[in-house]
Structure formats: C-alpha cells, structure tokens
Amino acid sequence: MKKIRNYLASVIIIALVFAGCSKEENPGTVISDDNMASISFATVLNDLTNRAQLDKAHVSGFPLCSDAIPSYVIVTITGEGYDGPENLEISVSPNPGDYDNDGEAEYFTLESDDLELPEGTYILTDFAVYDSGDNLIWVAPKDGSTLANYVDDALPTIINLSAGTKKYVDVEVLCYDKRMVNEYGYLFFELETNVALDFCFFANYCDENGRHFTAMYSVNIWYGTDSNGAVLYSGVSPEGQQTDAGEYFTEPVCFALPMPADGVEDDENYLYYEVSLMPWDGNYATPPTIVESGMLSLDDIEANFDGDDDVDYEHIRFGCDDEDGPQ
C-alpha cells in the first residue's frame, strides 16, 4: 500500500490539461479524415498551497494524496456522435515530461479510437484517474458538490469539436480520499467499485399488546462508526406487498457494501447503520418512534453468509420485548 501523505493547509489539484490546436497551428495534430476530430489528455500536478482564498469552511479536511502514478483514466462522454462505451477507459503514457516548461511533469493519455469523433458538441460528465493497481487516485469534482469549490471549472465540461482537429480540454481533478467520497458529486458506488459484500435487513414490529407484524422500515448506512461518516445509503425501505389473502409482507432489503480499507482488521467495525420503524397504513396502527442502530465489521457481515450464494438477513424486532434489536 502506498504511503499516504497529508498536504497540510493545502489542496493538491491535478489539472488534466487539454490544449486545442487547429490545422494551421500544428499540422502534426491534423487527423486523416477531415470530417472527424479527436480528443487527447495531459495531466499536470499543481500545488495550491498559496491559494489562501479557498473557502475551507464547508470541508472537514483536505483529501489525502498518495504517491501513486496514474495508469489509466475512465471517462463518461455524451453527445450525438459518440457511440463508444458508457465508461471509456483510456491508458496513460508511462513516460511523463515537462512539455510546457512549467516545472511540472505531464502524463499524456494514449490515443483512443473511441475518441475520434464527428464534428459536434460533446459533454464530459465523469472523469476519474486510476493507478496500475486499479486504485482510484484522482477525481474531477462535479458542479454543486462541496469539493467543486476547490477547482475553477468543475464538471460537466462542454467540448466543441471542429472537423480535422485534435482537441485538448482542461479538466481539474482532486486527490481521491474515500473518507470524503460523497463530496465529489458522484454516487458512492460510481467511485467505490470494488464492492463484494451483500448484507440484508428484515424487520418485525410488536405493538403494545405484543402482536407481531411484518414491519415497514427505513435504512441508513454510513461508512464509518457513526452518522458522521460518508453516507452509503439513505432512506431505503422495502416494498410493502399483500398476498391474495390480504396478508401484508415484504422481501428483505439487501445492500452491496464495500470491503474495509487496507489495515482494518476483520473484527474491527467500519460501517454504521440505523433502521427506523415506519408507519404502514392498513397493516398496523401508527407506531411509536423506534430506531435500532449498530456497527458492522467484516466478521459481522460474513457471519450472515450461507454457503457460496445465499445471505441470511439481519432480523430487526421493533418493540418485541427482549427480542428488540438486531438478531
């Protein structure tokens, strides 16, 4: 695992620089088909230590940066002329150089046939950079996110392509820190793709008379040991159903959970959840407010595995005397 360093009182931004040139400016960038254009990328690491004007009030810390070397990028591009994969992977050249004489090394992406496109307007909506171990190291924040305040031009980026040219577009990215996963503007599982663990909940409710009902409930899950962690899921509930005989039932609600970070022991808690009892008209009268909470370790999650393919659910029993809580 790469040694992590914290750039105190600073933010590290990697600017992926795309400089545009036309046929007249640089004949070497003209492509053979005059009806087509192409896109390539270059990366520049900028230290913004002296940008004291940055507003830090909305961020609980700065992203941690690693010494990892970029290996490839995954981008999402939309536009009428683009027919490549939804998530396009592009390799990064292993030979960086200071091509603009600014004292910083640039990593260039290799050419991609998927980025040879007809003239037109395209939109870059997602941009992530990975090392050779498939670890996410840099992310371009999206407009409206907390970390968008730390770049000059957050995604999405509009790209106008003219026929016969190779286009370079500026994209600023920040070091990726899993602790701040929700602050880049992406859904958690758009960035944390190494998800391998299933975990399910099911719940019953006992009223004041001790009668048991299938419960309606809402689940929140955080990456961390309390509700200050990164939100993984918020307000997820089962679908309330009825049999032909009018009996109320639900299926368990299941979640894909991330593996613990490197260095976290199997018996060490790294996830926190809250399960809240919800009303269910027709099934039971308005219930009291009951919230069951708990933490999960890898051992806890794997304890519910039943063979290679099945997962037992965590059984929550709201108001059921000594049976309250997770089972």
Coordinates of C-alpha atoms in Angstrom, one line a residue:
M1 CA 0.0 0.0 0.0
K2 CA 1.4 3.4 -1.0
K3 CA 2.4 5.6 1.9
I4 CA -0.2 8.4 2.3
R5 CA 0.9 11.9 2.9
N6 CA -1.3 14.8 4.1
Y7 CA -0.6 18.2 2.4
L8 CA -1.3 20.4 5.5
A9 CA -3.2 23.6 4.8
S10 CA -3.2 22.9 1.1
V11 CA -5.1 21.1 -1.5
I12 CA -3.5 19.2 -4.3
I13 CA -5.1 19.6 -7.6
I14 CA -4.2 17.6 -10.7
A15 CA -5.1 19.6 -13.8
L16 CA -5.7 17.5 -16.8
V17 CA -4.8 19.9 -19.5
F18 CA -6.1 19.7 -23.0
A19 CA -4.7 22.4 -25.3
G20 CA -6.5 22.9 -28.5
C21 CA -4.9 23.3 -31.9
S22 CA -6.1 23.6 -35.4
K23 CA -4.6 22.5 -38.7
E24 CA -2.9 25.8 -39.1
E25 CA -1.5 25.9 -35.6
N26 CA 0.1 22.4 -35.6
P27 CA 0.0 20.3 -38.7
G28 CA 1.1 17.3 -36.6
T29 CA -2.3 17.2 -34.9
V30 CA -4.4 17.1 -38.0
I31 CA -6.2 13.7 -38.4
S32 CA -6.6 12.0 -41.7
D33 CA -10.4 12.2 -42.0
D34 CA -11.4 15.9 -42.5
N35 CA -14.9 15.1 -41.2
M36 CA -13.6 13.8 -37.9
A37 CA -11.9 15.3 -34.8
S38 CA -10.1 13.6 -31.8
I39 CA -9.6 14.2 -28.1
S40 CA -6.5 13.5 -26.0
F41 CA -5.4 14.4 -22.4
A42 CA -2.4 15.5 -20.5
T43 CA -2.0 15.7 -16.7
V44 CA -0.3 18.4 -14.6
L45 CA 0.1 18.3 -10.8
N46 CA -0.5 21.7 -9.3
D47 CA 0.2 22.5 -5.6
L48 CA -2.3 25.1 -4.4
T49 CA -0.6 25.8 -1.1
N50 CA -0.7 29.5 -1.7
R51 CA -4.4 29.7 -2.6
A52 CA -5.3 31.1 0.8
Q53 CA -8.5 32.5 -0.6
L54 CA -10.0 29.0 -0.9
D55 CA -13.1 28.6 1.4
K56 CA -12.4 25.7 3.8
A57 CA -15.4 26.2 6.0
H58 CA -17.5 23.6 4.2
V59 CA -15.0 20.8 4.1
S60 CA -14.0 18.8 7.3
G61 CA -10.5 18.3 6.0
F62 CA -8.5 18.1 2.8
P63 CA -8.2 15.0 0.6
L64 CA -5.2 12.8 1.4
C65 CA -2.9 12.3 -1.6
S66 CA -0.8 9.2 -2.4
D67 CA 2.4 8.8 -4.4
A68 CA 0.7 6.5 -6.9
I69 CA 1.4 7.0 -10.6
P70 CA -1.5 7.3 -13.0
S71 CA -2.1 4.3 -15.3
Y72 CA -5.4 5.0 -16.9
V73 CA -8.5 7.2 -16.8
I74 CA -12.2 6.3 -17.0
V75 CA -14.4 9.0 -18.5
T76 CA -18.0 9.4 -19.4
I77 CA -18.8 11.4 -22.5
T78 CA -22.2 12.1 -24.1
G79 CA -23.0 13.6 -27.5
E80 CA -24.9 12.6 -30.6
G81 CA -21.7 11.5 -32.4
Y82 CA -20.3 9.4 -29.5
D83 CA -21.1 5.6 -29.7
G84 CA -18.4 4.2 -27.5
P85 CA -18.8 2.5 -24.1
E86 CA -20.6 4.4 -21.4
N87 CA -17.5 4.3 -19.2
L88 CA -14.5 4.7 -21.5
E89 CA -11.1 3.5 -20.3
I90 CA -8.0 5.3 -21.8
S91 CA -4.4 4.3 -21.0
V92 CA -2.0 6.9 -19.7
S93 CA 1.5 7.1 -21.2
P94 CA 4.2 5.8 -18.8
N95 CA 6.6 8.5 -19.9
P96 CA 5.8 11.8 -18.4
G97 CA 7.6 15.0 -19.3
D98 CA 7.6 18.7 -18.7
Y99 CA 6.2 19.6 -22.1
D100 CA 5.2 23.2 -21.2
N101 CA 8.3 24.2 -19.2
D102 CA 6.4 24.9 -16.0
G103 CA 8.4 22.6 -13.8
E104 CA 5.7 20.0 -13.5
A105 CA 5.6 16.7 -15.3
E106 CA 2.6 15.9 -17.5
Y107 CA 1.2 12.4 -18.1
F108 CA -0.4 12.1 -21.5
T109 CA -3.2 9.7 -22.4
L110 CA -2.6 7.4 -25.3
E111 CA -4.8 7.7 -28.4
S112 CA -8.2 6.1 -28.3
D113 CA -10.3 5.1 -31.4
D114 CA -13.4 5.8 -29.3
L115 CA -12.4 9.5 -29.1
E116 CA -12.1 10.0 -32.8
L117 CA -15.5 11.7 -33.3
P118 CA -17.6 13.6 -35.8
E119 CA -17.6 17.4 -35.6
G120 CA -20.1 18.5 -32.9
T121 CA -20.7 19.3 -29.3
Y122 CA -19.9 16.7 -26.5
I123 CA -20.2 16.8 -22.7
L124 CA -17.7 15.3 -20.3
T125 CA -19.7 14.3 -17.2
D126 CA -17.3 12.0 -15.3
F127 CA -13.5 11.8 -15.0
A128 CA -11.5 9.5 -12.7
V129 CA -7.8 8.5 -12.8
Y130 CA -6.5 5.1 -11.6
D131 CA -3.1 3.6 -10.8
S132 CA -1.9 0.3 -12.1
G133 CA -3.4 -1.5 -9.1
D134 CA -6.9 -0.2 -10.1
N135 CA -6.9 2.2 -7.2
L136 CA -8.8 5.4 -7.7
I137 CA -6.3 8.3 -7.1
W138 CA -7.8 11.5 -8.7
V139 CA -11.3 12.6 -9.4
A140 CA -12.8 15.6 -11.2
P141 CA -15.4 17.1 -8.9
K142 CA -18.9 17.9 -10.2
D143 CA -20.6 21.2 -10.2
G144 CA -22.7 21.7 -7.0
S145 CA -20.5 19.4 -4.9
T146 CA -18.6 20.5 -1.8
L147 CA -15.2 20.0 -3.4
A148 CA -16.2 21.8 -6.6
N149 CA -15.2 24.9 -4.7
Y150 CA -11.6 23.8 -4.9
V151 CA -11.4 23.9 -8.7
D152 CA -12.0 26.7 -11.2
D153 CA -14.1 24.6 -13.6
A154 CA -16.0 21.6 -12.2
L155 CA -17.7 19.0 -14.4
P156 CA -19.7 18.9 -16.6
T157 CA -17.4 20.3 -19.3
I158 CA -18.7 21.2 -22.8
I159 CA -16.4 20.2 -25.6
N160 CA -16.8 21.7 -29.1
L161 CA -15.1 19.7 -31.8
S162 CA -14.2 21.1 -35.2
A163 CA -13.6 18.7 -38.1
G164 CA -9.9 17.8 -38.8
T165 CA -8.5 18.8 -35.4
K166 CA -7.2 17.2 -32.3
K167 CA -8.8 18.8 -29.2
Y168 CA -7.4 19.2 -25.7
V169 CA -9.7 20.3 -22.9
D170 CA -8.8 21.4 -19.4
V171 CA -10.1 19.2 -16.6
E172 CA -9.1 19.8 -13.0
V173 CA -9.1 16.9 -10.6
L174 CA -8.6 16.4 -6.9
C175 CA -6.8 13.7 -5.0
Y176 CA -9.4 11.0 -4.1
D177 CA -9.9 10.3 -0.4
K178 CA -12.5 7.6 0.5
R179 CA -13.4 9.5 3.7
M180 CA -14.8 12.3 1.5
V181 CA -16.4 10.1 -1.1
N182 CA -19.7 12.0 -1.1
E183 CA -18.1 15.4 -1.5
Y184 CA -17.0 15.0 -5.1
G185 CA -20.6 15.0 -6.5
Y186 CA -20.7 11.3 -7.5
L187 CA -22.8 8.5 -6.0
F188 CA -20.8 6.3 -3.7
F189 CA -20.8 3.3 -5.9
E190 CA -19.8 5.3 -9.0
L191 CA -16.4 5.7 -7.3
E192 CA -16.2 2.7 -5.0
T193 CA -16.5 -0.1 -7.5
N194 CA -14.8 -2.8 -5.5
V195 CA -18.0 -3.8 -3.8
A196 CA -18.2 -7.5 -3.0
L197 CA -20.3 -7.9 0.2
D198 CA -24.1 -8.3 0.4
F199 CA -26.0 -7.5 3.6
C200 CA -29.7 -7.7 4.2
F201 CA -32.3 -6.5 6.7
F202 CA -35.8 -7.7 7.6
A203 CA -38.0 -6.4 10.4
N204 CA -41.0 -7.2 12.6
Y205 CA -42.9 -4.9 14.8
C206 CA -44.7 -5.8 18.1
D207 CA -47.5 -3.4 19.2
E208 CA -48.3 -2.6 22.8
N209 CA -50.3 -5.8 23.1
G210 CA -47.4 -8.0 21.9
R211 CA -48.9 -8.7 18.5
H212 CA -46.3 -9.3 15.8
F213 CA -46.5 -7.6 12.4
T214 CA -44.2 -7.5 9.4
A215 CA -42.7 -4.1 9.7
M216 CA -42.1 -1.2 7.3
Y217 CA -38.8 0.4 8.0
S218 CA -36.1 2.8 6.6
V219 CA -32.4 2.0 6.5
N220 CA -29.4 4.4 6.5
I221 CA -25.9 3.1 6.3
W222 CA -22.6 5.1 6.7
Y223 CA -19.0 4.3 6.0
G224 CA -17.6 4.9 9.5
T225 CA -18.5 4.1 13.1
D226 CA -21.3 6.8 13.5
S227 CA -23.6 9.0 11.5
N228 CA -20.8 11.4 10.8
G229 CA -19.3 9.0 8.2
A230 CA -19.8 9.0 4.5
V231 CA -23.4 8.2 3.6
L232 CA -23.6 4.9 1.6
Y233 CA -27.4 4.6 1.6
S234 CA -30.1 6.9 2.9
G235 CA -33.8 6.2 3.5
V236 CA -34.0 2.8 1.8
S237 CA -37.2 0.9 2.5
P238 CA -38.7 -2.4 1.4
E239 CA -41.8 -2.5 -0.9
G240 CA -44.9 -3.2 1.1
Q241 CA -47.0 -6.0 -0.5
Q242 CA -50.1 -8.1 0.1
T243 CA -50.9 -11.7 -0.7
D244 CA -54.2 -12.6 -2.4
A245 CA -55.5 -13.4 1.0
G246 CA -54.7 -9.8 2.2
E247 CA -51.7 -10.7 4.3
Y248 CA -49.0 -8.0 4.5
F249 CA -45.4 -8.9 3.7
T250 CA -42.1 -7.5 2.4
E251 CA -38.9 -9.0 1.0
P252 CA -35.7 -8.4 2.9
V253 CA -33.8 -5.2 1.8
C254 CA -30.3 -6.0 0.6
F255 CA -27.3 -3.8 0.2
A256 CA -23.9 -4.0 -1.6
L257 CA -21.3 -3.0 0.9
P258 CA -17.7 -2.1 0.4
M259 CA -14.8 -4.1 1.7
P260 CA -13.0 -2.5 4.7
A261 CA -10.0 -0.3 3.9
D262 CA -6.5 -1.7 4.0
G263 CA -5.3 -2.1 7.6
V264 CA -8.8 -2.6 9.1
E265 CA -9.0 -5.8 11.0
D266 CA -11.7 -8.3 10.2
D267 CA -13.3 -7.8 13.6
E268 CA -13.0 -4.0 13.5
N269 CA -16.1 -2.0 13.0
Y270 CA -16.1 0.2 9.9
L271 CA -19.8 0.6 9.0
Y272 CA -22.7 2.1 11.0
Y273 CA -26.4 1.7 10.3
E274 CA -29.7 3.0 11.6
V275 CA -33.0 1.2 11.0
S276 CA -36.2 3.2 11.7
L277 CA -39.7 1.8 12.2
M278 CA -42.1 3.4 9.7
P279 CA -45.9 3.6 9.5
W280 CA -47.8 1.1 7.4
D281 CA -51.4 2.0 6.8
G282 CA -53.7 -0.9 6.9
N283 CA -51.2 -3.2 8.5
Y284 CA -50.9 -1.7 11.9
A285 CA -51.8 1.5 13.8
T286 CA -49.4 4.5 13.9
P287 CA -46.3 3.1 15.7
P288 CA -44.0 4.9 18.2
T289 CA -40.7 6.2 17.1
I290 CA -38.1 3.4 17.3
V291 CA -34.6 3.5 15.8
E292 CA -32.3 0.5 16.0
S293 CA -28.6 1.2 15.3
G294 CA -25.5 -0.9 15.2
M295 CA -22.0 -1.2 13.7
L296 CA -20.6 -3.8 11.4
S297 CA -17.2 -5.4 10.9
L298 CA -16.2 -7.7 8.1
D299 CA -16.7 -10.7 10.5
D300 CA -20.3 -9.5 11.2
I301 CA -21.1 -9.3 7.5
E302 CA -19.6 -12.6 6.6
A303 CA -21.4 -14.3 9.6
N304 CA -24.6 -13.9 7.6
F305 CA -23.2 -15.7 4.6
D306 CA -25.0 -19.0 4.0
G307 CA -22.9 -21.0 1.6
D308 CA -21.5 -19.6 -1.6
D309 CA -24.6 -17.9 -2.9
D310 CA -27.1 -17.2 -0.1
V311 CA -27.1 -14.4 2.6
D312 CA -29.2 -14.6 5.8
Y313 CA -30.8 -11.3 6.8
E314 CA -30.2 -9.2 9.9
H315 CA -33.5 -9.5 11.8
I316 CA -34.7 -6.3 13.5
R317 CA -37.6 -6.7 16.0
F318 CA -39.1 -3.4 16.9
G319 CA -40.8 -3.3 20.3
C320 CA -40.7 -7.0 20.8
D321 CA -39.6 -7.0 24.4
D322 CA -36.4 -9.0 24.9
E323 CA -36.2 -9.7 21.2
D324 CA -35.6 -6.0 20.4
G325 CA -32.7 -5.1 18.1
P326 CA -30.6 -7.0 15.6
Q327 CA -30.7 -10.8 15.6

